[in-house]
Amino acid sequence: MTAVAPLLRLRAQEIVRTWRIWVLPAVLVFFAATGPLITRFTKEILATALGAGQADAIPLPDPTATEAYAQWANDLTQIVVLVVVVIAAGAINSEVRSGVAALILVKPVARTAYVLSHALVLIAFVGLAAHLGAVVSWLVTGAVFSTAPPGPVLGATAVWVVLAAVLISAALLASAAFDAYAGAAGAGIGMFFLLMLLGAVPQLAQYTPAGLIPLTNAVAAGTQEPGRTMWWPLASGLLLVGVLLAAAALVFRRRELR
């Protein structure tokens, strides 16, 4: 592969100079900052909305830092994943439609490097933004609940980044194959729902990438015991990322550019 470093700089500049640099971090920081507050003041919010009598009739446990971290994990695995797919879905096909891909590939740039540069920069960007959100969640949770160990929120976020990498890779594969943005986004979202459904099967959740969603939630809640079963979803998830990106590179090498 040639011209890898310039490609990586180009991808980084594309993120810094477009809406991506603001949207994803803003979404993550918003959920990180508001999640602990909502967890802490849920009873008060219900009392204001329903009245004190009806709110008291709803049995709610006392809020804790663990619940705030669990809310952060839910936000990551239910909402933020969709933002990640939207960001990745148009990465390749938008450049193909606009003719930018053809101009880049006129230079001594391998098509495999072209695809991998998209993946590496997107995954790195998502990982950095997610951990920024995790730090904000830890700080706000500590301020609201007095004590909040950083391990669960940082560990859950690291697991989620592997899930995000799987979805980014699936969206890039579809983006390399199809011109339609909706098709690429649909592939990424479809992969997410497939993993979510398969994750409901204990045997699959224990040994396959389908376990990344429940594992994220378990690490955040502090219910996941360290052990060999914890690493199976992570290892198989990274393997799936490699397979999807290899397929994306193969598809893109055979694609005719305009």
Coordinates of C-alpha atoms in Angstrom, one line a residue:
M1 CA 0.0 0.0 0.0
T2 CA 1.2 3.5 -0.8
A3 CA 0.3 7.0 0.4
V4 CA -1.3 5.6 3.6
A5 CA -0.1 8.6 5.8
P6 CA -1.5 11.3 3.4
L7 CA -4.8 9.3 3.2
L8 CA -5.1 9.2 7.0
R9 CA -4.4 13.0 7.2
L10 CA -7.1 13.5 4.5
R11 CA -9.7 11.5 6.4
A12 CA -8.8 13.4 9.7
Q13 CA -9.2 16.7 7.9
E14 CA -12.6 15.6 6.5
I15 CA -13.8 15.0 10.0
V16 CA -12.4 18.2 11.5
R17 CA -13.8 20.4 8.7
T18 CA -17.3 18.9 8.5
W19 CA -20.3 18.5 10.8
R20 CA -18.9 15.2 12.2
I21 CA -16.5 16.9 14.5
W22 CA -19.3 18.6 16.3
V23 CA -22.3 16.3 16.1
L24 CA -21.0 13.0 17.6
P25 CA -19.1 14.6 20.5
A26 CA -22.0 16.9 21.3
V27 CA -24.4 14.0 21.4
L28 CA -22.1 12.0 23.6
V29 CA -21.4 14.9 26.0
F30 CA -25.1 15.7 26.2
F31 CA -26.0 12.1 27.3
A32 CA -23.0 11.9 29.6
A33 CA -23.9 15.1 31.4
T34 CA -27.7 14.7 31.6
G35 CA -27.8 10.9 32.4
P36 CA -26.6 11.2 36.0
L37 CA -28.8 14.2 36.6
I38 CA -31.9 12.4 35.3
T39 CA -31.0 9.3 37.3
R40 CA -30.6 11.3 40.5
F41 CA -33.7 13.4 40.1
T42 CA -36.1 11.0 38.5
K43 CA -38.4 11.0 41.6
E44 CA -38.6 14.8 41.6
I45 CA -39.3 14.9 37.9
L46 CA -42.1 12.4 38.2
A47 CA -43.5 14.3 41.2
T48 CA -43.5 17.5 39.1
A49 CA -45.1 15.8 36.1
L50 CA -47.6 13.5 37.8
G51 CA -48.1 15.0 41.2
A52 CA -46.6 13.9 44.5
G53 CA -49.4 11.3 45.2
Q54 CA -49.1 9.4 41.9
A55 CA -45.3 9.6 41.9
D56 CA -45.1 8.1 45.3
A57 CA -47.2 5.2 44.1
I58 CA -44.5 4.2 41.6
P59 CA -41.9 2.0 43.3
L60 CA -38.5 3.3 42.4
P61 CA -35.1 2.3 43.9
D62 CA -32.9 4.9 45.4
P63 CA -30.7 6.3 42.7
T64 CA -27.0 5.3 42.7
A65 CA -23.9 5.9 40.6
T66 CA -24.3 2.4 39.2
E67 CA -27.6 3.3 37.8
A68 CA -26.2 6.5 36.2
Y69 CA -23.5 4.4 34.5
A70 CA -26.1 1.9 33.3
Q71 CA -28.0 4.8 31.8
W72 CA -24.8 5.8 29.9
A73 CA -24.5 2.3 28.6
N74 CA -28.1 2.3 27.5
D75 CA -27.6 5.6 25.6
L76 CA -24.6 4.2 23.9
T77 CA -26.2 0.9 22.8
Q78 CA -29.6 2.3 21.9
I79 CA -29.1 5.8 20.5
V80 CA -25.5 6.7 19.8
V81 CA -24.9 3.6 17.7
L82 CA -27.4 5.1 15.2
V83 CA -25.5 8.3 15.0
V84 CA -22.3 6.3 14.3
V85 CA -23.9 4.4 11.5
V86 CA -25.2 7.6 9.9
I87 CA -21.7 9.0 10.0
A88 CA -20.1 6.0 8.4
A89 CA -22.8 5.2 5.8
G90 CA -21.9 7.8 3.3
A91 CA -18.1 7.7 3.7
I92 CA -17.3 5.8 0.4
N93 CA -20.3 6.1 -1.8
S94 CA -20.6 9.9 -1.4
E95 CA -17.0 10.2 -2.8
V96 CA -17.8 7.8 -5.6
R97 CA -20.9 9.7 -6.6
S98 CA -19.1 13.1 -6.5
G99 CA -16.0 11.8 -8.4
V100 CA -13.7 12.5 -5.4
A101 CA -12.8 8.8 -5.1
A102 CA -11.7 8.6 -8.8
L103 CA -9.5 11.7 -8.3
I104 CA -7.8 10.2 -5.2
L105 CA -7.2 6.9 -6.8
V106 CA -5.5 8.5 -9.9
K107 CA -2.6 9.0 -7.5
P108 CA -0.6 5.9 -6.3
V109 CA -3.2 4.9 -3.8
A110 CA -4.3 1.3 -3.4
R111 CA -8.0 0.8 -3.1
T112 CA -7.5 -1.3 0.0
A113 CA -5.7 1.6 1.6
Y114 CA -8.5 3.9 0.6
V115 CA -11.1 1.7 2.4
L116 CA -8.9 1.1 5.4
S117 CA -8.1 4.8 5.9
H118 CA -11.8 5.5 6.2
A119 CA -12.2 2.7 8.8
L120 CA -9.2 3.6 10.9
V121 CA -10.0 7.3 11.2
L122 CA -13.7 6.7 11.8
I123 CA -13.1 4.1 14.5
A124 CA -10.4 6.3 16.1
F125 CA -12.7 9.3 16.1
V126 CA -15.6 7.4 17.5
G127 CA -13.4 5.9 20.2
L128 CA -11.9 9.2 21.3
A129 CA -15.3 10.9 21.3
A130 CA -16.9 8.0 23.3
H131 CA -14.2 8.2 25.9
L132 CA -14.5 11.9 26.2
G133 CA -18.2 11.3 27.0
A134 CA -17.2 8.6 29.5
V135 CA -15.0 11.0 31.3
V136 CA -17.8 13.6 31.4
S137 CA -20.2 10.9 32.7
W138 CA -17.7 9.9 35.4
L139 CA -17.1 13.5 36.5
V140 CA -20.8 14.4 36.6
T141 CA -21.7 11.2 38.3
G142 CA -19.1 11.8 40.9
A143 CA -20.4 15.3 41.5
V144 CA -24.0 14.1 41.9
F145 CA -23.4 11.0 43.9
S146 CA -20.2 11.9 45.8
T147 CA -18.5 8.6 44.9
A148 CA -18.2 7.2 41.4
P149 CA -15.3 4.8 40.4
P150 CA -14.1 5.4 36.8
G151 CA -13.6 1.7 36.0
P152 CA -17.1 0.6 35.1
V153 CA -17.9 3.6 32.8
L154 CA -14.5 3.5 31.1
G155 CA -14.6 -0.3 30.7
A156 CA -18.2 -0.3 29.3
T157 CA -17.2 2.5 26.8
A158 CA -14.2 0.4 25.6
V159 CA -16.4 -2.6 25.0
W160 CA -18.9 -0.4 23.2
V161 CA -16.2 1.0 20.9
V162 CA -15.7 -2.6 19.6
L163 CA -19.4 -2.7 18.9
A164 CA -19.2 0.6 17.1
A165 CA -16.3 -0.7 15.0
V166 CA -18.4 -3.7 13.9
L167 CA -21.2 -1.3 12.8
I168 CA -18.8 1.1 11.1
S169 CA -17.3 -1.8 9.2
A170 CA -20.7 -3.1 8.1
A171 CA -21.7 0.3 7.0
L172 CA -18.5 0.8 5.0
L173 CA -19.0 -2.6 3.3
A174 CA -22.4 -1.5 2.1
S175 CA -21.1 2.0 1.2
A176 CA -18.4 0.3 -0.9
A177 CA -21.0 -1.8 -2.6
F178 CA -23.9 0.5 -3.2
D179 CA -24.4 4.1 -4.4
A180 CA -27.5 4.6 -2.2
Y181 CA -26.8 6.2 1.2
A182 CA -29.9 4.7 2.6
G183 CA -28.7 1.2 1.6
A184 CA -25.5 1.7 3.5
A185 CA -27.2 3.1 6.5
G186 CA -29.7 0.3 6.4
A187 CA -27.0 -2.3 6.4
G188 CA -25.3 -0.8 9.5
I189 CA -28.7 -0.5 11.3
G190 CA -29.6 -4.0 10.2
M191 CA -26.3 -5.3 11.7
F192 CA -27.1 -3.6 15.0
F193 CA -30.6 -5.1 15.2
L194 CA -29.3 -8.5 14.2
L195 CA -26.7 -8.4 17.0
M196 CA -29.3 -7.2 19.4
L197 CA -31.6 -10.1 18.6
L198 CA -28.9 -12.7 18.7
G199 CA -27.6 -11.3 22.0
A200 CA -30.8 -12.4 23.6
V201 CA -29.6 -16.0 23.1
P202 CA -27.2 -16.8 26.1
Q203 CA -25.0 -19.2 24.1
L204 CA -24.5 -16.7 21.3
A205 CA -24.0 -13.7 23.7
Q206 CA -21.3 -15.6 25.5
Y207 CA -19.1 -16.5 22.5
T208 CA -19.9 -14.2 19.6
P209 CA -20.1 -10.4 18.8
A210 CA -23.8 -10.7 19.7
G211 CA -22.6 -10.4 23.3
L212 CA -21.1 -7.0 22.9
I213 CA -24.4 -5.2 23.7
P214 CA -25.2 -7.1 26.9
L215 CA -21.5 -7.0 27.9
T216 CA -21.5 -3.2 27.6
N217 CA -24.5 -3.0 29.9
A218 CA -23.0 -5.6 32.4
V219 CA -19.7 -3.9 32.7
A220 CA -21.4 -0.5 33.3
A221 CA -23.6 -2.0 36.0
G222 CA -20.7 -3.8 37.6
T223 CA -22.3 -7.2 37.2
Q224 CA -19.8 -8.7 34.8
E225 CA -17.1 -10.8 36.5
P226 CA -13.7 -10.8 34.8
G227 CA -13.0 -14.0 33.1
R228 CA -12.5 -15.9 29.9
T229 CA -16.2 -15.5 28.8
M230 CA -15.8 -11.7 28.9
W231 CA -13.1 -11.8 26.2
W232 CA -15.0 -14.0 23.7
P233 CA -17.4 -11.3 22.5
L234 CA -14.5 -8.8 22.3
A235 CA -12.2 -11.1 20.3
S236 CA -14.9 -12.4 18.0
G237 CA -16.1 -8.8 17.5
L238 CA -12.6 -7.7 16.4
L239 CA -12.4 -10.7 14.1
L240 CA -15.7 -9.7 12.5
V241 CA -14.4 -6.2 12.0
G242 CA -11.4 -7.6 10.1
V243 CA -13.7 -9.8 8.0
L244 CA -16.1 -7.0 7.1
L245 CA -13.2 -4.6 6.2
A246 CA -11.5 -7.3 4.1
A247 CA -14.9 -7.8 2.3
A248 CA -15.3 -4.0 1.8
A249 CA -11.8 -3.8 0.3
L250 CA -12.5 -6.7 -2.0
V251 CA -15.8 -5.2 -3.1
F252 CA -14.3 -1.8 -3.7
R253 CA -11.4 -3.2 -5.8
R254 CA -14.0 -4.7 -8.2
R255 CA -16.2 -1.6 -8.3
E256 CA -16.2 0.6 -11.4
L257 CA -15.7 4.3 -10.7
R258 CA -17.2 7.1 -12.6

